[in-house]
Amino acid sequence: MNCLHCGAPLPAASRRDRVYCGNNCSALASYYRRKRGAAPPPRWHHPALESGNPALRAAAARASQLGETHGWSPSTIRCTMDGLAVLLDGRPAGERVTITQIRTRTSRHTSVPRVAEVLAGLDLLEDDTILAVRSWIERRAGELPRGFAGAVRAWLLVLLDGDARARPRSPASIYVYFAAVRPLVEQWAADRGHLREVTIADIKAVLDPLRGHQLRTTTVAVRSLFRFAKKRGLVFANPAARLKAADPGGGLLPMTDAEIRAVEQVAASPAQRLIVALAAVHAARWAAIRDLTLDDLDLPNQRITIAGHPQRLGELTGQALRAWLGHRRATWPHTPNRHVLIYEKTALDTGPVSRSYLNWNLQRHGISIERIRRDRILHEALTARADPLHLALIFGLSHTTASRYTLIACDLLPDQPAKAAGEQHHALSEPDEVSEQ
């Protein structure tokens, strides 16, 4: 292709929409065009928009529409159309495209999620991916001794998928359970060849050195493993049936001045200030903060719904929320994402932010959202003179959780005996008596 002004050949590696060999030719062409009163040359359009393939032409038009609606950059739209052209050109009408083909056939500059979004809207996408946690289970279970690998693999898969009487567990729970069970299996494998040969003495021998939360987590994981094995007929008897997951005890104390200063230092951006405000004022968990949507906000009436629990919007949270929403509106005005918290990646999609996005800045200073949340509940328990009913109503806590915070507050309050908290917990657990008061 040659320059439209001077006729010189354009460099071989030029962009497809380049029509002039340099800035001088572009400026001179514009000057003479205005002098003649001629119309500017037509803008460059991606060839996929005028393709003879109906599926490719429709996909390119949808990519252009989604890009304008959701605020994609011009390069993102162009690369998405490039990927669609590679995938759909010459493909029979109606044949679906797999995600594996998108990942392997398109260039590294092409956004796989954007291409998949376009194809999904046209019902041309087939999801053939395997969850990362499934590959992880196969790999980790294959590293165990032969007599134990099959049982542990089947147990982890049931935890992941669930069954008729158990709900599926999150990948994080599966990672924790396997991390707790793996060292035990490796110790048992030294003397035992199969899970059915493990006795209660073997289990107690590996649990005795453990303490605190590690002991509780390992006990729960071992009970789950052997309960599954007994149900599936992999063992004759369940040696962990009488194991009890002891409560590690409450070591919760109010946040120190150093921790509070660290939180104040971290809460510098509008997003971080909102995250801290939701945890410090409303005692919101990280999952509730991540899943908070615009539909959960009622700013005119000063109300907010967190994890299905309506609350009054505090002044601090209201200020942080308005500041963040202003920043969000100015930065991503056309985002389709209805979640309150978004960033560069999720602004182009509809999913929530990750847990690491919420906790990363705090964890650098040794603080977590859960630590701030627990301090807020404990502060309310101390202020309300250790009333579990008050905690349950304010924060939507269960009876057991509210009573635990009450007992911790009783230990910190010199004039509040634990017996009174026990009586309050007894009344709280009987809804008929509460309704009559």
Coordinates of C-alpha atoms in Angstrom, one line a residue:
M1 CA 0.0 0.0 0.0
N2 CA 1.2 3.5 -0.8
C3 CA 0.9 6.9 0.9
L4 CA -2.2 8.7 -0.2
H5 CA -0.3 12.0 -0.4
C6 CA 3.2 11.3 -1.9
G7 CA 2.6 7.8 -3.2
A8 CA 5.6 6.4 -1.4
P9 CA 5.3 2.8 -0.2
L10 CA 4.3 2.4 3.4
P11 CA 6.6 0.4 5.7
A12 CA 5.8 -3.3 5.8
A13 CA 5.1 -3.4 9.6
S14 CA 2.7 -0.5 9.5
R15 CA -0.8 -0.6 11.1
R16 CA -3.6 -1.6 8.8
D17 CA -5.3 1.8 9.2
R18 CA -2.2 3.7 8.2
V19 CA -2.6 5.8 5.0
Y20 CA 0.2 8.3 5.2
C21 CA 4.0 7.7 5.4
G22 CA 4.6 10.3 8.0
N23 CA 3.2 13.3 9.9
N24 CA 4.3 15.7 7.2
C25 CA 2.3 14.0 4.6
S26 CA -0.7 13.7 6.9
A27 CA -0.5 17.5 7.7
L28 CA -0.1 18.5 4.0
A29 CA -2.9 16.3 2.9
S30 CA -5.2 17.8 5.5
Y31 CA -4.1 21.3 4.5
Y32 CA -4.8 20.8 0.8
R33 CA -8.0 18.9 1.5
R34 CA -9.4 21.9 3.5
K35 CA -8.1 24.3 0.9
R36 CA -10.1 22.4 -1.8
G37 CA -13.1 22.0 0.4
A38 CA -12.9 18.3 -0.1
A39 CA -14.4 15.8 2.3
P40 CA -12.1 13.8 4.6
P41 CA -11.3 10.3 3.5
P42 CA -13.5 7.6 5.0
R43 CA -12.4 6.1 8.3
W44 CA -10.8 2.7 8.4
H45 CA -13.2 -0.1 9.2
H46 CA -12.1 -3.6 10.3
P47 CA -12.5 -6.1 7.4
A48 CA -14.5 -8.4 9.6
L49 CA -17.4 -5.8 9.6
E50 CA -17.7 -6.3 5.8
S51 CA -16.9 -10.0 5.7
G52 CA -18.8 -12.4 3.4
N53 CA -19.2 -14.8 6.3
P54 CA -22.5 -13.9 8.0
A55 CA -21.3 -15.3 11.4
L56 CA -18.1 -13.3 11.3
R57 CA -19.9 -10.2 10.2
A58 CA -22.5 -10.5 13.0
A59 CA -19.8 -11.2 15.6
A60 CA -17.7 -8.2 14.6
A61 CA -20.8 -6.0 14.7
R62 CA -21.6 -7.3 18.2
A63 CA -18.0 -6.7 19.3
S64 CA -18.2 -3.1 18.1
Q65 CA -21.5 -2.6 19.9
L66 CA -20.2 -4.2 23.2
G67 CA -17.1 -2.1 23.0
E68 CA -19.0 1.2 22.6
T69 CA -21.5 0.2 25.4
H70 CA -18.9 -1.0 27.9
G71 CA -16.1 1.4 27.2
W72 CA -13.6 -0.9 25.6
S73 CA -10.5 0.8 24.2
P74 CA -10.1 0.9 20.4
S75 CA -7.2 -1.5 20.6
T76 CA -9.3 -4.0 22.6
I77 CA -12.1 -3.8 20.0
R78 CA -9.6 -4.2 17.1
C79 CA -7.9 -7.2 18.7
T80 CA -11.2 -8.8 19.6
M81 CA -12.2 -8.6 15.9
D82 CA -8.9 -10.0 14.9
G83 CA -9.5 -13.0 17.2
L84 CA -13.0 -13.5 15.8
A85 CA -11.7 -13.4 12.3
V86 CA -9.2 -16.1 13.1
L87 CA -11.8 -18.3 14.7
L88 CA -14.8 -17.8 12.5
D89 CA -13.3 -17.3 9.0
G90 CA -14.0 -20.5 7.1
R91 CA -15.9 -22.2 9.9
P92 CA -19.2 -23.9 9.0
A93 CA -22.3 -21.9 10.1
G94 CA -23.5 -22.8 13.6
E95 CA -20.4 -24.6 14.7
R96 CA -19.4 -23.7 18.2
V97 CA -16.0 -22.4 19.2
T98 CA -14.3 -23.8 22.4
I99 CA -12.5 -21.8 24.9
T100 CA -9.4 -23.9 24.3
Q101 CA -9.5 -22.9 20.6
I102 CA -9.7 -19.2 21.7
R103 CA -6.7 -19.6 23.9
T104 CA -4.5 -21.5 21.4
R105 CA -5.4 -19.9 18.1
T106 CA -5.7 -16.2 18.8
S107 CA -2.7 -13.9 19.3
R108 CA -1.3 -12.9 22.7
H109 CA -2.7 -9.4 22.3
T110 CA -6.3 -10.7 22.0
S111 CA -8.5 -10.6 25.1
V112 CA -9.8 -14.1 25.6
P113 CA -12.7 -13.0 27.9
R114 CA -13.8 -10.4 25.4
V115 CA -13.9 -12.8 22.5
A116 CA -15.7 -15.4 24.7
E117 CA -18.2 -12.8 25.7
V118 CA -19.0 -11.9 22.0
L119 CA -19.3 -15.6 21.0
A120 CA -21.5 -16.4 24.1
G121 CA -23.9 -13.7 23.1
L122 CA -24.3 -15.3 19.7
D123 CA -24.6 -18.8 21.2
L124 CA -21.4 -19.9 19.5
L125 CA -19.3 -20.6 22.6
E126 CA -18.6 -24.1 24.1
D127 CA -16.9 -24.1 27.5
D128 CA -14.5 -27.1 27.5
T129 CA -12.3 -25.9 30.3
I130 CA -11.4 -27.9 33.3
L131 CA -11.5 -26.1 36.6
A132 CA -8.1 -25.5 38.0
V133 CA -9.0 -27.1 41.3
R134 CA -9.8 -30.4 39.5
S135 CA -6.4 -30.5 37.9
W136 CA -4.9 -29.6 41.3
I137 CA -6.8 -32.5 42.9
E138 CA -5.6 -35.0 40.3
R139 CA -2.0 -33.8 40.6
R140 CA -1.8 -33.6 44.4
A141 CA -3.7 -36.9 45.0
G142 CA -1.3 -38.6 42.5
E143 CA 1.6 -37.6 44.8
L144 CA 0.2 -39.6 47.7
P145 CA 1.1 -43.3 48.5
R146 CA -0.8 -45.7 46.2
G147 CA -3.0 -47.2 49.0
F148 CA -4.3 -43.8 50.0
A149 CA -4.4 -41.8 46.7
G150 CA -7.6 -43.2 45.3
A151 CA -9.6 -42.6 48.5
V152 CA -8.3 -39.1 49.0
R153 CA -8.9 -38.2 45.4
A154 CA -12.5 -39.4 45.6
W155 CA -13.0 -37.6 48.9
L156 CA -11.8 -34.3 47.5
L157 CA -13.9 -34.6 44.4
V158 CA -17.0 -35.2 46.5
L159 CA -16.1 -32.1 48.6
L160 CA -15.9 -30.1 45.3
D161 CA -19.1 -31.4 43.7
G162 CA -21.2 -32.3 46.7
D163 CA -23.7 -35.1 46.8
A164 CA -27.3 -35.8 47.7
R165 CA -26.7 -34.9 51.4
A166 CA -23.8 -32.5 51.3
R167 CA -23.3 -29.1 49.6
P168 CA -20.2 -28.4 47.5
R169 CA -17.3 -26.8 49.3
S170 CA -15.3 -23.9 48.0
P171 CA -11.8 -24.5 46.5
A172 CA -10.3 -22.7 49.5
S173 CA -11.8 -25.2 51.9
I174 CA -10.5 -28.1 49.8
Y175 CA -7.0 -26.7 49.8
V176 CA -7.2 -26.3 53.6
Y177 CA -8.5 -29.8 54.1
F178 CA -5.9 -31.4 51.9
A179 CA -3.1 -29.5 53.6
A180 CA -4.3 -30.8 57.0
V181 CA -4.6 -34.4 55.9
R182 CA -1.6 -34.8 53.7
P183 CA 1.1 -35.0 56.4
L184 CA -1.1 -37.5 58.3
V185 CA -1.4 -39.7 55.3
E186 CA 2.3 -39.6 54.7
Q187 CA 3.0 -40.7 58.3
W188 CA 0.4 -43.5 58.2
A189 CA 1.9 -44.8 54.9
A190 CA 5.1 -45.7 56.7
D191 CA 3.3 -48.5 58.6
R192 CA 0.0 -48.9 56.8
G193 CA -0.8 -49.8 53.2
H194 CA -4.4 -48.6 53.0
L195 CA -6.8 -46.2 54.7
R196 CA -8.8 -49.2 56.1
E197 CA -5.7 -50.2 58.2
V198 CA -5.6 -46.9 60.1
T199 CA -6.7 -47.2 63.7
I200 CA -7.9 -44.7 66.3
A201 CA -4.4 -45.0 68.0
D202 CA -2.8 -44.0 64.7
I203 CA -5.1 -40.9 64.5
K204 CA -4.5 -39.8 68.1
A205 CA -0.7 -40.2 67.6
V206 CA -0.6 -37.7 64.8
L207 CA -3.1 -35.3 66.5
D208 CA -1.5 -35.2 69.9
P209 CA 1.3 -32.7 68.9
L210 CA -1.2 -30.3 67.4
R211 CA -2.7 -27.4 69.3
G212 CA -5.3 -24.6 68.8
H213 CA -6.8 -23.9 65.4
Q214 CA -4.5 -26.3 63.7
L215 CA -5.8 -29.2 65.9
R216 CA -9.4 -28.2 65.2
T217 CA -8.9 -27.9 61.5
T218 CA -7.1 -31.2 61.2
T219 CA -9.7 -33.0 63.4
V220 CA -12.5 -31.7 61.2
A221 CA -10.7 -32.8 58.0
V222 CA -9.9 -36.3 59.4
R223 CA -13.5 -36.8 60.4
S224 CA -14.7 -35.7 57.0
L225 CA -12.3 -38.1 55.2
F226 CA -13.2 -41.2 57.3
R227 CA -16.9 -40.4 57.2
F228 CA -16.7 -40.4 53.4
A229 CA -14.7 -43.6 53.4
K230 CA -17.2 -45.4 55.6
K231 CA -20.1 -44.2 53.5
R232 CA -18.4 -45.5 50.3
G233 CA -17.4 -48.8 51.9
L234 CA -13.6 -48.0 51.7
V235 CA -13.2 -48.8 55.4
F236 CA -14.9 -51.4 57.6
A237 CA -15.3 -49.0 60.6
N238 CA -14.9 -45.3 61.2
P239 CA -12.0 -44.8 63.6
A240 CA -12.6 -41.1 63.7
A241 CA -16.3 -41.3 64.7
R242 CA -15.7 -40.3 68.3
L243 CA -13.2 -37.5 67.6
K244 CA -14.3 -34.1 68.8
A245 CA -13.2 -30.9 67.3
A246 CA -12.3 -28.9 70.5
D247 CA -12.9 -25.2 70.5
P248 CA -9.5 -23.5 70.5
G249 CA -10.8 -20.8 72.8
G250 CA -11.2 -17.1 72.3
G251 CA -8.0 -15.1 72.1
L252 CA -9.8 -12.1 70.7
L253 CA -8.7 -8.7 72.1
P254 CA -9.5 -5.2 70.9
M255 CA -7.2 -3.8 68.2
T256 CA -4.1 -2.0 69.5
D257 CA -3.2 1.6 68.7
A258 CA -0.5 0.4 66.3
E259 CA -3.1 -1.7 64.4
I260 CA -5.5 1.2 64.2
R261 CA -2.8 3.5 62.9
A262 CA -1.9 0.9 60.3
V263 CA -5.5 0.8 59.1
E264 CA -5.6 4.6 58.9
Q265 CA -2.4 4.6 56.9
V266 CA -3.7 1.9 54.4
A267 CA -7.1 3.6 53.9
A268 CA -5.8 6.2 51.4
S269 CA -7.7 5.5 48.2
P270 CA -11.5 5.8 47.9
A271 CA -11.9 2.0 47.4
Q272 CA -9.8 1.2 50.5
R273 CA -11.6 3.7 52.6
L274 CA -14.9 2.1 51.7
I275 CA -13.6 -1.4 52.4
V276 CA -12.4 -0.3 55.9
A277 CA -15.6 1.6 56.6
L278 CA -17.8 -1.4 55.8
A279 CA -15.8 -3.7 58.0
A280 CA -15.3 -1.2 60.8
V281 CA -18.8 0.2 61.0
H282 CA -21.1 -2.6 59.7
A283 CA -18.9 -5.6 60.6
A284 CA -19.1 -6.8 57.0
R285 CA -17.2 -10.0 56.0
W286 CA -14.9 -9.8 53.0
A287 CA -17.4 -11.9 50.9
A288 CA -20.3 -9.5 51.7
I289 CA -18.1 -6.5 50.7
R290 CA -17.1 -8.2 47.5
D291 CA -20.7 -9.2 46.6
L292 CA -22.3 -5.8 47.5
T293 CA -24.1 -4.4 44.4
L294 CA -25.7 -1.1 43.5
D295 CA -29.1 -2.5 44.2
D296 CA -28.2 -3.0 47.9
L297 CA -27.8 0.8 48.3
D298 CA -30.5 3.2 49.3
L299 CA -28.7 6.5 49.6
P300 CA -31.8 8.8 49.9
N301 CA -33.1 6.8 52.9
Q302 CA -29.6 6.1 54.3
R303 CA -30.0 2.3 54.2
I304 CA -27.7 -0.4 53.0
T305 CA -28.2 -4.2 52.7
I306 CA -25.2 -6.3 53.6
A307 CA -25.4 -10.1 53.1
G308 CA -29.2 -9.8 53.0
H309 CA -29.3 -7.9 56.3
P310 CA -30.7 -4.3 56.0
Q311 CA -28.9 -1.7 58.1
R312 CA -28.8 2.0 58.6
L313 CA -26.1 3.6 56.6
G314 CA -23.6 5.2 59.0
E315 CA -22.2 8.7 58.4
L316 CA -18.6 7.5 57.9
T317 CA -19.7 4.7 55.5
G318 CA -22.0 7.2 53.7
Q319 CA -19.1 9.6 53.0
A320 CA -16.8 6.8 51.9
L321 CA -19.5 5.4 49.7
R322 CA -20.3 8.7 48.0
A323 CA -16.6 9.4 47.4
W324 CA -16.1 6.0 45.8
L325 CA -19.2 6.1 43.7
G326 CA -18.1 9.5 42.3
H327 CA -14.7 8.0 41.5
R328 CA -16.3 4.9 40.0
R329 CA -18.6 6.9 37.8
A330 CA -15.8 9.2 36.5
T331 CA -13.4 6.3 35.8
W332 CA -15.8 3.7 34.3
P333 CA -18.9 5.5 33.2
H334 CA -20.1 2.7 30.9
T335 CA -19.2 -0.3 32.9
P336 CA -21.8 -3.1 32.9
N337 CA -20.7 -4.4 36.3
R338 CA -23.4 -3.8 39.0
H339 CA -21.0 -4.6 41.9
V340 CA -20.1 -1.6 44.0
L341 CA -16.4 -2.4 44.1
I342 CA -14.7 -2.8 40.7
Y343 CA -11.3 -2.2 39.2
E344 CA -9.7 -2.1 35.7
K345 CA -10.3 -5.8 35.0
T346 CA -13.8 -6.4 36.5
A347 CA -15.0 -3.1 35.0
L348 CA -15.2 -4.8 31.6
D349 CA -17.1 -7.8 33.0
T350 CA -19.9 -8.5 35.5
G351 CA -18.1 -10.5 38.2
P352 CA -16.9 -9.4 41.6
V353 CA -13.4 -8.5 42.7
S354 CA -11.2 -11.1 44.2
R355 CA -10.4 -11.6 47.9
S356 CA -6.8 -10.7 47.3
Y357 CA -7.9 -7.3 45.9
L358 CA -9.8 -6.6 49.2
N359 CA -7.1 -7.8 51.6
W360 CA -3.8 -7.1 49.8
N361 CA -3.1 -3.6 51.2
L362 CA -4.2 -4.5 54.7
Q363 CA -2.2 -7.7 54.9
R364 CA 1.0 -5.9 54.0
H365 CA 0.6 -4.3 57.5
G366 CA -0.5 -7.4 59.2
I367 CA -4.2 -6.5 59.3
S368 CA -7.2 -8.3 57.7
I369 CA -10.8 -7.4 57.1
E370 CA -11.8 -10.2 59.4
R371 CA -9.7 -8.6 62.2
I372 CA -11.4 -5.3 61.7
R373 CA -14.8 -6.9 61.6
R374 CA -14.2 -8.9 64.9
D375 CA -13.0 -5.8 66.6
R376 CA -16.2 -3.9 65.6
I377 CA -18.4 -6.7 67.0
L378 CA -16.3 -6.9 70.2
H379 CA -16.5 -3.1 70.7
E380 CA -20.3 -3.3 70.3
A381 CA -20.4 -6.1 72.8
L382 CA -18.4 -4.1 75.3
T383 CA -20.6 -1.0 74.7
A384 CA -23.9 -2.9 75.0
R385 CA -22.8 -4.6 78.3
A386 CA -22.4 -8.0 76.7
D387 CA -26.0 -8.5 75.3
P388 CA -26.1 -11.3 72.8
L389 CA -29.6 -10.4 71.6
H390 CA -28.4 -6.9 70.7
L391 CA -25.4 -8.3 68.7
A392 CA -27.6 -10.7 66.8
L393 CA -30.1 -8.0 65.8
I394 CA -27.5 -5.4 64.9
F395 CA -25.1 -7.5 62.9
G396 CA -27.3 -10.5 61.9
L397 CA -25.2 -13.0 63.8
S398 CA -26.2 -16.5 64.7
H399 CA -27.1 -17.3 68.3
T400 CA -23.9 -19.2 68.8
T401 CA -21.6 -16.5 67.4
A402 CA -23.4 -13.7 69.4
S403 CA -23.0 -15.6 72.6
R404 CA -19.3 -16.3 72.0
Y405 CA -18.6 -12.6 71.6
T406 CA -20.7 -12.0 74.7
L407 CA -18.5 -14.4 76.7
I408 CA -15.4 -12.7 75.5
A409 CA -16.8 -9.3 76.5
C410 CA -17.6 -10.7 79.9
D411 CA -14.0 -11.7 80.4
L412 CA -12.9 -8.1 79.5
L413 CA -15.6 -6.3 81.6
P414 CA -14.8 -6.5 85.3
D415 CA -18.4 -6.1 86.5
Q416 CA -20.1 -8.4 84.0
P417 CA -20.1 -12.1 85.2
A418 CA -20.2 -14.8 82.6
K419 CA -23.2 -16.4 84.3
A420 CA -25.4 -13.5 83.2
A421 CA -24.2 -13.9 79.6
G422 CA -25.1 -17.6 79.8
E423 CA -28.7 -16.7 81.0
Q424 CA -29.0 -14.2 78.1
H425 CA -27.8 -16.9 75.6
H426 CA -30.5 -19.2 77.0
A427 CA -33.2 -16.6 76.4
L428 CA -31.8 -15.9 73.0
S429 CA -32.0 -19.5 72.0
E430 CA -35.8 -19.6 72.8
P431 CA -37.6 -17.4 70.2
D432 CA -41.0 -17.9 71.8
E433 CA -39.9 -16.2 75.0
V434 CA -38.3 -13.3 73.1
S435 CA -41.4 -12.7 71.1
E436 CA -43.5 -12.4 74.2
Q437 CA -41.3 -9.7 75.8

